[in-house]
mmCIF file of C-alpha atoms in Angstrom:
data_model
loop_
_atom_site.group_PDB
_atom_site.id
_atom_site.type_symbol
_atom_site.label_atom_id
_atom_site.label_comp_id
_atom_site.label_asym_id
_atom_site.label_seq_id
_atom_site.Cartn_x
_atom_site.Cartn_y
_atom_site.Cartn_z
ATOM 1 C CA MET X 1 20.920 -9.607 41.051
ATOM 2 C CA ASN X 2 19.677 -6.149 40.105
ATOM 3 C CA ASN X 3 15.906 -6.499 39.788
ATOM 4 C CA VAL X 4 14.331 -3.221 38.730
ATOM 5 C CA VAL X 5 10.787 -2.227 39.639
ATOM 6 C CA ALA X 6 9.201 0.893 38.116
ATOM 7 C CA THR X 7 6.308 2.649 39.832
ATOM 8 C CA ALA X 8 4.430 5.812 38.867
ATOM 9 C CA VAL X 9 3.341 8.129 41.676
ATOM 10 C CA SER X 10 1.344 11.335 41.368
ATOM 11 C CA ARG X 11 0.900 14.033 44.026
ATOM 12 C CA SER X 12 -1.232 17.116 44.420
ATOM 13 C CA ARG X 13 1.873 19.321 44.259
ATOM 14 C CA HIS X 14 4.992 18.656 42.229
ATOM 15 C CA TRP X 15 8.610 19.780 42.261
ATOM 16 C CA PRO X 16 9.211 22.643 39.815
ATOM 17 C CA LYS X 17 10.620 21.514 36.504
ATOM 18 C CA ALA X 18 12.884 24.517 36.795
ATOM 19 C CA ALA X 19 14.484 22.999 39.890
ATOM 20 C CA LEU X 20 14.892 19.470 38.666
ATOM 21 C CA ALA X 21 18.112 17.724 37.770
ATOM 22 C CA PHE X 22 18.049 19.873 34.780
ATOM 23 C CA ALA X 23 18.475 22.450 37.590
ATOM 24 C CA LEU X 24 16.627 25.126 35.770
ATOM 25 C CA GLY X 25 15.721 26.694 39.074
ATOM 26 C CA LEU X 26 19.280 27.224 40.213
ATOM 27 C CA ALA X 27 18.886 30.881 39.348
ATOM 28 C CA SER X 28 16.828 31.273 42.513
ATOM 29 C CA ALA X 29 18.803 28.776 44.588
ATOM 30 C CA GLY X 30 19.932 30.987 47.416
ATOM 31 C CA SER X 31 20.535 29.780 50.933
ATOM 32 C CA ALA X 32 18.009 27.130 51.896
ATOM 33 C CA ALA X 33 19.284 26.380 55.380
ATOM 34 C CA GLY X 34 15.882 26.633 56.999
ATOM 35 C CA GLN X 35 14.171 23.500 58.256
ATOM 36 C CA VAL X 36 11.204 22.095 56.361
ATOM 37 C CA SER X 37 10.314 19.044 58.459
ATOM 38 C CA ASN X 38 8.394 21.215 60.920
ATOM 39 C CA ASN X 39 6.100 22.228 58.059
ATOM 40 C CA VAL X 40 5.235 18.649 57.119
ATOM 41 C CA ASP X 41 1.983 17.034 58.236
ATOM 42 C CA ARG X 42 3.321 14.073 60.237
ATOM 43 C CA SER X 43 0.329 11.958 59.246
ATOM 44 C CA LEU X 44 1.741 11.905 55.699
ATOM 45 C CA LEU X 45 4.942 10.170 56.802
ATOM 46 C CA GLU X 46 5.071 6.383 56.620
ATOM 47 C CA SER X 47 7.683 5.980 59.323
ATOM 48 C CA TRP X 48 6.600 2.393 59.909
ATOM 49 C CA ARG X 49 8.312 1.195 56.726
ATOM 50 C CA LEU X 50 11.005 -1.434 57.293
ATOM 51 C CA THR X 51 14.502 -0.793 56.034
ATOM 52 C CA THR X 52 15.676 -3.432 53.570
ATOM 53 C CA GLY X 53 19.405 -3.863 53.234
ATOM 54 C CA ASN X 54 19.395 -5.356 49.733
ATOM 55 C CA ILE X 55 17.347 -2.704 47.907
ATOM 56 C CA ILE X 56 18.010 0.952 47.138
ATOM 57 C CA ARG X 57 14.828 2.841 46.292
ATOM 58 C CA PHE X 58 15.417 5.580 43.738
ATOM 59 C CA CYS X 59 12.990 8.348 42.827
ATOM 60 C CA GLN X 60 12.983 10.395 39.637
ATOM 61 C CA TYR X 61 10.962 13.382 38.526
ATOM 62 C CA ASP X 62 8.852 12.916 35.446
ATOM 63 C CA GLY X 63 9.964 15.048 32.521
ATOM 64 C CA SER X 64 13.622 15.365 33.475
ATOM 65 C CA PRO X 65 15.737 15.394 30.298
ATOM 66 C CA THR X 66 18.348 13.233 32.039
ATOM 67 C CA GLN X 67 15.832 10.669 33.302
ATOM 68 C CA ALA X 68 17.113 7.764 31.167
ATOM 69 C CA PHE X 69 20.742 8.500 32.035
ATOM 70 C CA ASP X 70 20.016 8.932 35.747
ATOM 71 C CA ARG X 71 18.226 5.599 35.860
ATOM 72 C CA ALA X 72 21.017 3.810 33.995
ATOM 73 C CA LEU X 73 23.563 5.293 36.392
ATOM 74 C CA ALA X 74 21.520 4.241 39.431
ATOM 75 C CA GLU X 75 21.231 0.698 38.095
ATOM 76 C CA ALA X 76 24.998 0.578 37.583
ATOM 77 C CA ALA X 77 25.618 1.952 41.087
ATOM 78 C CA ALA X 78 23.334 -0.697 42.588
ATOM 79 C CA GLN X 79 25.259 -3.374 40.719
ATOM 80 C CA GLN X 80 28.498 -1.945 42.099
ATOM 81 C CA LEU X 81 27.068 -2.281 45.598
ATOM 82 C CA LEU X 82 25.603 -5.753 44.930
ATOM 83 C CA VAL X 83 22.044 -4.703 45.745
ATOM 84 C CA ASN X 84 18.774 -4.388 43.847
ATOM 85 C CA ALA X 85 17.241 -1.151 42.609
ATOM 86 C CA GLU X 86 13.641 0.036 42.618
ATOM 87 C CA PHE X 87 12.413 3.134 40.818
ATOM 88 C CA THR X 88 9.499 5.473 41.451
ATOM 89 C CA VAL X 89 8.584 8.302 39.086
ATOM 90 C CA LEU X 90 7.121 11.427 40.665
ATOM 91 C CA GLY X 91 5.259 14.289 39.019
ATOM 92 C CA ALA X 92 7.055 17.566 38.365
ATOM 93 C CA ASN X 93 4.816 20.571 37.869
ATOM 94 C CA TYR X 94 5.207 23.118 40.675
ATOM 95 C CA GLY X 95 5.938 26.095 38.467
ATOM 96 C CA ILE X 96 8.784 28.547 38.884
ATOM 97 C CA GLY X 97 7.993 29.453 42.503
ATOM 98 C CA GLY X 98 8.332 25.928 43.832
ATOM 99 C CA GLU X 99 6.184 26.468 46.945
ATOM 100 C CA TYR X 100 6.036 23.375 49.175
ATOM 101 C CA ALA X 101 8.529 21.557 46.965
ATOM 102 C CA ALA X 102 10.980 20.931 49.796
ATOM 103 C CA GLU X 103 8.206 19.626 52.055
ATOM 104 C CA ASP X 104 6.987 17.214 49.384
ATOM 105 C CA LEU X 105 10.535 16.097 48.726
ATOM 106 C CA PHE X 106 10.941 15.314 52.431
ATOM 107 C CA VAL X 107 7.763 13.201 52.322
ATOM 108 C CA SER X 108 8.893 11.383 49.159
ATOM 109 C CA LEU X 109 12.311 10.571 50.627
ATOM 110 C CA THR X 110 10.570 9.199 53.704
ATOM 111 C CA ASN X 111 7.817 7.181 52.036
ATOM 112 C CA ASP X 112 8.857 6.371 48.491
ATOM 113 C CA CYS X 113 12.611 6.307 48.096
ATOM 114 C CA ASP X 114 16.072 6.531 49.595
ATOM 115 C CA VAL X 115 17.615 8.693 46.872
ATOM 116 C CA MET X 116 16.187 11.369 44.592
ATOM 117 C CA LEU X 117 18.121 11.215 41.336
ATOM 118 C CA GLY X 118 19.059 13.960 38.935
ATOM 119 C CA MET X 119 19.204 16.910 41.315
ATOM 120 C CA GLY X 120 21.142 20.076 40.649
ATOM 121 C CA LEU X 121 23.791 20.612 43.306
ATOM 122 C CA ALA X 122 25.053 23.859 44.775
ATOM 123 C CA ALA X 123 26.299 25.037 48.148
ATOM 124 C CA ASN X 124 23.501 25.703 50.649
ATOM 125 C CA MET X 125 20.876 24.946 48.023
ATOM 126 C CA TYR X 126 18.776 22.545 50.092
ATOM 127 C CA PRO X 127 17.372 22.651 53.639
ATOM 128 C CA VAL X 128 19.312 20.979 56.431
ATOM 129 C CA GLU X 129 17.175 17.826 56.291
ATOM 130 C CA PHE X 130 18.877 16.850 53.020
ATOM 131 C CA ILE X 131 22.347 15.747 51.992
ATOM 132 C CA SER X 132 23.661 15.103 48.507
ATOM 133 C CA THR X 133 25.954 12.627 46.840
ATOM 134 C CA ARG X 134 29.012 13.835 45.038
ATOM 135 C CA PRO X 135 28.233 14.980 41.463
ATOM 136 C CA TYR X 136 28.099 12.111 39.015
ATOM 137 C CA VAL X 137 28.023 14.336 35.944
ATOM 138 C CA GLY X 138 28.234 17.972 34.949
ATOM 139 C CA PHE X 139 26.182 19.522 32.163
ATOM 140 C CA SER X 140 26.159 23.017 30.708
ATOM 141 C CA TYR X 141 23.786 25.351 29.026
ATOM 142 C CA VAL X 142 24.731 25.686 25.377
ATOM 143 C CA LEU X 143 24.210 28.120 22.537
ATOM 144 C CA ALA X 144 22.294 26.595 19.629
ATOM 145 C CA VAL X 145 22.382 28.375 16.278
ATOM 146 C CA ALA X 146 21.158 27.747 12.737
ATOM 147 C CA ASP X 147 24.031 29.717 11.161
ATOM 148 C CA GLU X 148 27.139 27.549 11.061
ATOM 149 C CA THR X 149 29.408 30.613 10.955
ATOM 150 C CA ILE X 150 28.385 31.644 14.476
ATOM 151 C CA ASP X 151 30.835 30.202 16.978
ATOM 152 C CA GLY X 152 29.573 31.962 20.096
ATOM 153 C CA LEU X 153 27.425 34.757 21.486
ATOM 154 C CA GLY X 154 30.113 37.248 20.533
ATOM 155 C CA ASP X 155 29.493 36.511 16.846
ATOM 156 C CA ILE X 156 25.835 37.578 17.027
ATOM 157 C CA GLU X 157 25.376 41.221 16.082
ATOM 158 C CA GLY X 158 24.057 43.665 18.637
ATOM 159 C CA GLY X 159 20.299 44.160 18.529
ATOM 160 C CA ASN X 160 19.634 40.578 17.427
ATOM 161 C CA ARG X 161 17.449 38.346 19.560
ATOM 162 C CA VAL X 162 18.499 35.282 21.537
ATOM 163 C CA GLY X 163 15.952 32.989 23.166
ATOM 164 C CA ALA X 164 16.133 31.131 26.482
ATOM 165 C CA PRO X 165 13.606 29.288 28.694
ATOM 166 C CA VAL X 166 11.690 31.687 30.914
ATOM 167 C CA GLY X 167 12.762 31.586 34.563
ATOM 168 C CA SER X 168 15.740 29.347 33.838
ATOM 169 C CA PHE X 169 19.316 29.519 35.065
ATOM 170 C CA GLY X 170 20.293 29.976 31.416
ATOM 171 C CA PHE X 171 18.018 32.974 30.945
ATOM 172 C CA ALA X 172 19.430 34.641 34.054
ATOM 173 C CA ALA X 173 23.008 33.928 32.922
ATOM 174 C CA LEU X 174 22.260 35.267 29.426
ATOM 175 C CA SER X 175 20.712 38.435 30.862
ATOM 176 C CA ARG X 176 23.737 39.031 33.091
ATOM 177 C CA TYR X 177 26.070 38.566 30.116
ATOM 178 C CA ILE X 178 24.093 40.995 27.957
ATOM 179 C CA ALA X 179 24.222 43.610 30.716
ATOM 180 C CA THR X 180 28.047 43.593 30.538
ATOM 181 C CA LEU X 181 28.139 44.436 26.828
ATOM 182 C CA PRO X 182 28.489 47.924 25.357
ATOM 183 C CA ALA X 183 25.118 49.341 24.310
ATOM 184 C CA GLU X 184 25.769 48.874 20.589
ATOM 185 C CA GLN X 185 26.642 45.191 21.075
ATOM 186 C CA ARG X 186 23.805 44.221 23.385
ATOM 187 C CA LEU X 187 21.577 41.376 22.348
ATOM 188 C CA VAL X 188 17.881 41.097 23.141
ATOM 189 C CA ALA X 189 16.987 38.196 25.440
ATOM 190 C CA LEU X 190 13.582 36.673 24.667
ATOM 191 C CA PRO X 191 11.951 34.292 27.199
ATOM 192 C CA TYR X 192 10.245 31.174 25.850
ATOM 193 C CA GLY X 193 8.000 28.710 27.625
ATOM 194 C CA GLU X 194 8.349 25.847 25.138
ATOM 195 C CA THR X 195 11.410 24.310 23.515
ATOM 196 C CA ASP X 196 9.620 23.454 20.275
ATOM 197 C CA LEU X 197 8.518 27.051 19.733
ATOM 198 C CA MET X 198 12.020 28.309 20.426
ATOM 199 C CA VAL X 199 13.467 25.828 17.914
ATOM 200 C CA THR X 200 10.879 26.941 15.351
ATOM 201 C CA ARG X 201 11.835 30.574 15.846
ATOM 202 C CA LEU X 202 15.515 29.728 15.562
ATOM 203 C CA LEU X 203 15.001 27.977 12.253
ATOM 204 C CA ASP X 204 12.765 30.703 10.790
ATOM 205 C CA GLY X 205 15.257 33.417 11.748
ATOM 206 C CA THR X 206 13.178 35.175 14.389
ATOM 207 C CA ILE X 207 15.993 34.609 16.870
ATOM 208 C CA SER X 208 19.685 34.294 16.050
ATOM 209 C CA GLY X 209 20.400 31.748 18.772
ATOM 210 C CA MET X 210 18.977 30.059 21.823
ATOM 211 C CA VAL X 211 20.552 29.362 25.197
ATOM 212 C CA LEU X 212 19.266 26.017 26.381
ATOM 213 C CA TYR X 213 20.225 23.373 28.940
ATOM 214 C CA GLY X 214 22.279 20.819 27.031
ATOM 215 C CA PRO X 215 20.310 17.702 28.090
ATOM 216 C CA THR X 216 17.027 19.430 27.207
ATOM 217 C CA LEU X 217 18.284 20.069 23.691
ATOM 218 C CA ALA X 218 19.673 16.536 23.340
ATOM 219 C CA LYS X 219 16.378 15.008 24.505
ATOM 220 C CA PHE X 220 14.390 17.247 22.158
ATOM 221 C CA GLU X 221 16.553 16.317 19.172
ATOM 222 C CA ASN X 222 16.302 12.616 20.041
ATOM 223 C CA GLU X 223 12.495 12.738 20.197
ATOM 224 C CA ASN X 224 11.559 15.266 17.507
ATOM 225 C CA PRO X 225 12.382 15.516 13.795
ATOM 226 C CA ILE X 226 13.900 18.938 13.113
ATOM 227 C CA ALA X 227 13.452 20.484 9.678
ATOM 228 C CA GLY X 228 16.892 22.087 9.522
ATOM 229 C CA ASP X 229 20.374 22.010 10.971
ATOM 230 C CA ILE X 230 21.089 23.168 14.491
ATOM 231 C CA PHE X 231 24.688 23.687 15.584
ATOM 232 C CA ILE X 232 25.681 23.468 19.238
ATOM 233 C CA ARG X 233 28.260 25.917 20.569
ATOM 234 C CA PRO X 234 29.679 26.102 24.101
ATOM 235 C CA LEU X 235 28.927 29.232 26.079
ATOM 236 C CA ALA X 236 31.774 31.478 27.104
ATOM 237 C CA ASP X 237 33.290 30.644 30.479
ATOM 238 C CA GLN X 238 32.320 34.037 31.893
ATOM 239 C CA ILE X 239 28.633 33.146 31.556
ATOM 240 C CA GLY X 240 29.132 30.205 33.912
ATOM 241 C CA ALA X 241 25.901 28.353 33.116
ATOM 242 C CA ASN X 242 27.079 24.967 34.381
ATOM 243 C CA ILE X 243 25.073 22.419 36.367
ATOM 244 C CA GLU X 244 26.416 19.711 38.676
ATOM 245 C CA ILE X 245 24.086 16.707 38.950
ATOM 246 C CA GLY X 246 23.844 14.225 41.812
ATOM 247 C CA GLY X 247 21.441 12.475 44.145
ATOM 248 C CA LEU X 248 19.647 13.816 47.211
ATOM 249 C CA LEU X 249 19.020 11.883 50.441
ATOM 250 C CA LEU X 250 17.697 12.607 53.903
ATOM 251 C CA SER X 251 20.494 13.633 56.253
ATOM 252 C CA ARG X 252 20.033 10.503 58.359
ATOM 253 C CA ASN X 253 21.185 8.376 55.390
ATOM 254 C CA GLY X 254 24.814 9.445 55.553
ATOM 255 C CA TYR X 255 26.110 5.878 55.345
ATOM 256 C CA LEU X 256 24.221 5.216 52.113
ATOM 257 C CA ARG X 257 25.546 8.503 50.743
ATOM 258 C CA THR X 258 29.097 7.337 51.476
ATOM 259 C CA LEU X 259 28.515 4.041 49.655
ATOM 260 C CA LEU X 260 27.022 5.811 46.641
ATOM 261 C CA ASP X 261 29.889 8.303 46.527
ATOM 262 C CA GLU X 262 32.355 5.427 46.407
ATOM 263 C CA ALA X 263 30.397 3.706 43.631
ATOM 264 C CA ILE X 264 30.181 6.945 41.626
ATOM 265 C CA THR X 265 33.921 7.511 41.960
ATOM 266 C CA VAL X 266 34.642 4.029 40.627
ATOM 267 C CA MET X 267 32.245 4.487 37.704
ATOM 268 C CA VAL X 268 33.751 7.844 36.779
ATOM 269 C CA GLU X 269 37.271 6.460 36.839
ATOM 270 C CA ASP X 270 36.563 3.240 34.924
ATOM 271 C CA GLY X 271 34.601 4.970 32.150
ATOM 272 C CA THR X 272 31.166 3.637 33.088
ATOM 273 C CA VAL X 273 29.621 7.094 33.386
ATOM 274 C CA ALA X 274 30.983 8.144 29.993
ATOM 275 C CA ALA X 275 29.621 4.941 28.432
ATOM 276 C CA LEU X 276 26.183 5.533 29.969
ATOM 277 C CA LEU X 277 26.141 9.083 28.614
ATOM 278 C CA ALA X 278 26.778 7.678 25.136
ATOM 279 C CA ASP X 279 24.199 4.920 25.548
ATOM 280 C CA THR X 280 21.495 7.420 26.497
ATOM 281 C CA GLY X 281 22.286 10.003 23.808
ATOM 282 C CA MET X 282 23.856 12.541 26.142
ATOM 283 C CA ASP X 283 27.291 12.505 24.534
ATOM 284 C CA THR X 284 26.285 14.992 21.806
ATOM 285 C CA ILE X 285 26.433 17.937 24.230
ATOM 286 C CA PRO X 286 29.141 19.376 26.493
ATOM 287 C CA THR X 287 29.359 17.117 29.519
ATOM 288 C CA GLN X 288 31.850 15.977 32.137
ATOM 289 C CA PRO X 289 31.611 12.672 34.033
ATOM 290 C CA GLY X 290 32.071 13.298 37.732
ATOM 291 C CA GLY X 291 31.146 16.972 37.513
ATOM 292 C CA LEU X 292 32.599 20.134 36.054
ATOM 293 C CA GLN X 293 34.650 21.341 39.048
#
């Protein structure tokens, strides 16, 4: 019943990796209530497309660390609703600023898909043209260390360095935490642009820890041999670097959102989401099916 079609699509501008499902752009996610549809060239919109009742078209951003899990969840949701699923992969390289990202997302949700998977959710994060599903999973930033005796940021001596991805929600949360510490206990936050370099510096002792989005670390460990042990520690609650993940739709698709919310609720309650996290290697990091709230 659930035929799956995968398509690759590239655009001249791409959604910022920092604002993907891995929600690394949530640090700058203030109110986004302004309209974006007025900024879209109407000639780009394929409004002639027919609506098909037996297919849900899902889009994903290339490079998302939760891409495999998001797709598996979408396939399971389609099966719950007794419809087929199609998938389109979009580029993701806007940079931290994310200019025109909302406009391109509006075009993609008009032309290419019904649901954009793997999006970070927060109140008033998206313009009024968009609505979101309920969260289907919650992930957290984590502290990764090479010293097994370190159980948290509080165990790292003041003056030592801790890495985090530049421009990320985790880096902002780490910086805020450091600012609350007494001067003699303050750590030094170092921004990194690449996960592999940060892991290298962790293992060679240049940094005492790294604050990284859990799925990013899990994906990196699954795809890269690491010459040493890395231990994952949860961040203190006061840092609050948690990400709720769901799907994004155009506001006119409220009925589909309701159906997806019902399917997600069933899959959370019957253990399907937890099983999919395990199947896709996401059960090695702090996570919560159905969201963290």
